[in-house]
Amino acid sequence: MGLLDSLLRGLVVRRPSAMDGDAPRGPLADRLREAEEALRSVMLPGYDVDIVSAGLVERIRVSRDGKSVMVVLGYSKSNPGCSFCRFISSVAWARIVRGTREALAARGFTRIVLVDGATGAEL
């Protein structure tokens, strides 16, 4: 079974912040919470808010073995017509992607797939 197949069969949370008393329980749910906690440590460049609270994390999936994670990130530029804004946005986006990978790796995820929510492309 391939990585994406494994991730697609894993535990899915569409809204990470919606984890409450009715949330799934067990080892996969624990790994999912670890992934969410890791993502909450990634700050949005230039702001005092993490990427989960800012709404950039659209979906988190954890594979059945708990070693792989796929995160769908959604990000829109503030002003697509402004070339300087596009530059700043691309720099911020690169920092977010790098920070996300580092935070998830620090929690023991060995296979990390980040996907652009707008295009479906792997980042």
Coordinates of C-alpha atoms in Angstrom, one line a residue:
M1 CA 0.0 0.0 0.0
G2 CA 1.4 3.4 -1.0
L3 CA 1.8 6.4 1.2
L4 CA -1.2 8.3 -0.1
D5 CA -3.4 5.2 0.1
S6 CA -2.3 4.8 3.7
L7 CA -3.1 8.4 4.5
L8 CA -6.4 8.3 2.8
R9 CA -7.4 5.4 4.9
G10 CA -6.3 7.1 8.1
L11 CA -8.1 9.2 10.6
V12 CA -9.5 12.4 9.2
V13 CA -10.3 15.7 10.9
R14 CA -11.7 18.4 8.7
R15 CA -11.6 21.1 11.3
P16 CA -8.7 20.6 13.7
S17 CA -10.0 23.1 16.3
A18 CA -13.3 21.1 16.5
M19 CA -11.7 18.4 18.7
D20 CA -13.9 18.1 21.8
G21 CA -15.4 15.5 24.1
D22 CA -17.0 13.6 21.1
A23 CA -13.7 13.3 19.4
P24 CA -12.4 9.8 18.4
R25 CA -10.3 8.0 21.0
G26 CA -7.4 5.6 20.7
P27 CA -3.8 5.6 19.4
L28 CA -4.7 7.2 16.0
A29 CA -6.7 9.9 17.7
D30 CA -3.7 10.6 20.0
R31 CA -1.4 10.9 17.0
L32 CA -3.9 13.2 15.4
R33 CA -3.9 15.4 18.5
E34 CA -0.1 15.4 18.4
A35 CA -0.2 16.6 14.8
E36 CA -2.6 19.4 15.7
E37 CA -0.5 20.4 18.7
A38 CA 2.6 20.5 16.4
L39 CA 0.7 22.7 13.9
R40 CA -0.4 25.0 16.7
S41 CA 3.3 25.7 17.4
V42 CA 3.8 27.1 13.8
M43 CA 3.3 30.8 13.9
L44 CA 2.0 32.9 11.0
P45 CA 4.9 35.1 10.0
G46 CA 4.4 38.7 11.1
Y47 CA 1.4 37.8 13.4
D48 CA 1.0 36.5 16.9
V49 CA -1.3 33.6 15.8
D50 CA -0.6 30.0 14.9
I51 CA -1.6 28.5 11.5
V52 CA -4.4 26.4 13.0
S53 CA -6.1 29.4 14.7
A54 CA -5.5 31.5 11.6
G55 CA -7.5 28.9 9.6
L56 CA -4.7 27.8 7.3
V57 CA -5.0 24.1 8.2
E58 CA -7.9 22.7 6.3
R59 CA -7.5 19.1 7.0
I60 CA -5.2 16.6 8.8
R61 CA -4.9 12.9 8.1
V62 CA -2.8 10.4 10.0
S63 CA -2.0 7.0 8.6
R64 CA -3.0 3.8 10.4
D65 CA 0.5 3.2 11.5
G66 CA 0.7 6.7 13.0
K67 CA 4.0 7.5 11.2
S68 CA 2.6 9.4 8.3
V69 CA 0.7 12.6 8.2
M70 CA -0.9 14.7 5.4
V71 CA -1.9 18.3 6.0
V72 CA -4.0 20.3 3.6
L73 CA -3.0 24.0 3.9
G74 CA -5.1 26.8 2.5
Y75 CA -3.5 30.2 1.9
S76 CA -4.7 33.2 -0.2
K77 CA -2.7 36.3 -0.9
S78 CA -4.0 39.6 0.4
N79 CA -3.7 41.4 -3.0
P80 CA -3.0 39.2 -6.0
G81 CA -2.5 42.3 -8.2
C82 CA 0.4 43.7 -6.1
S83 CA 3.8 42.2 -7.1
F84 CA 5.4 43.2 -3.7
C85 CA 2.5 41.5 -1.9
R86 CA 3.0 38.3 -4.0
F87 CA 6.7 38.4 -3.0
I88 CA 6.0 38.8 0.7
S89 CA 3.3 36.1 0.5
S90 CA 5.6 33.7 -1.2
V91 CA 8.3 34.3 1.5
A92 CA 5.7 33.8 4.3
W93 CA 4.3 30.7 2.5
A94 CA 7.8 29.2 2.4
R95 CA 8.4 29.8 6.1
I96 CA 5.0 28.3 6.9
V97 CA 5.8 25.1 4.9
R98 CA 9.2 24.8 6.4
G99 CA 7.9 25.4 9.9
T100 CA 5.1 22.9 9.4
R101 CA 7.5 20.1 8.3
E102 CA 9.9 20.8 11.2
A103 CA 7.1 20.8 13.8
L104 CA 5.6 17.5 12.6
A105 CA 9.1 15.9 12.3
A106 CA 9.8 16.9 15.9
R107 CA 6.7 15.0 16.9
G108 CA 8.0 11.8 15.3
F109 CA 6.2 11.8 12.0
T110 CA 8.5 10.2 9.5
R111 CA 6.5 10.8 6.3
I112 CA 5.0 14.3 5.9
V113 CA 2.9 15.3 3.0
L114 CA 1.8 18.9 2.7
V115 CA -0.9 19.8 0.1
D116 CA -2.0 23.2 -1.2
G117 CA -5.7 23.3 -0.6
A118 CA -6.4 25.5 -3.6
T119 CA -4.5 23.5 -6.2
G120 CA -4.1 20.0 -4.7
A121 CA -0.4 20.2 -5.4
E122 CA 2.1 18.7 -3.0
L123 CA 4.2 21.4 -1.4

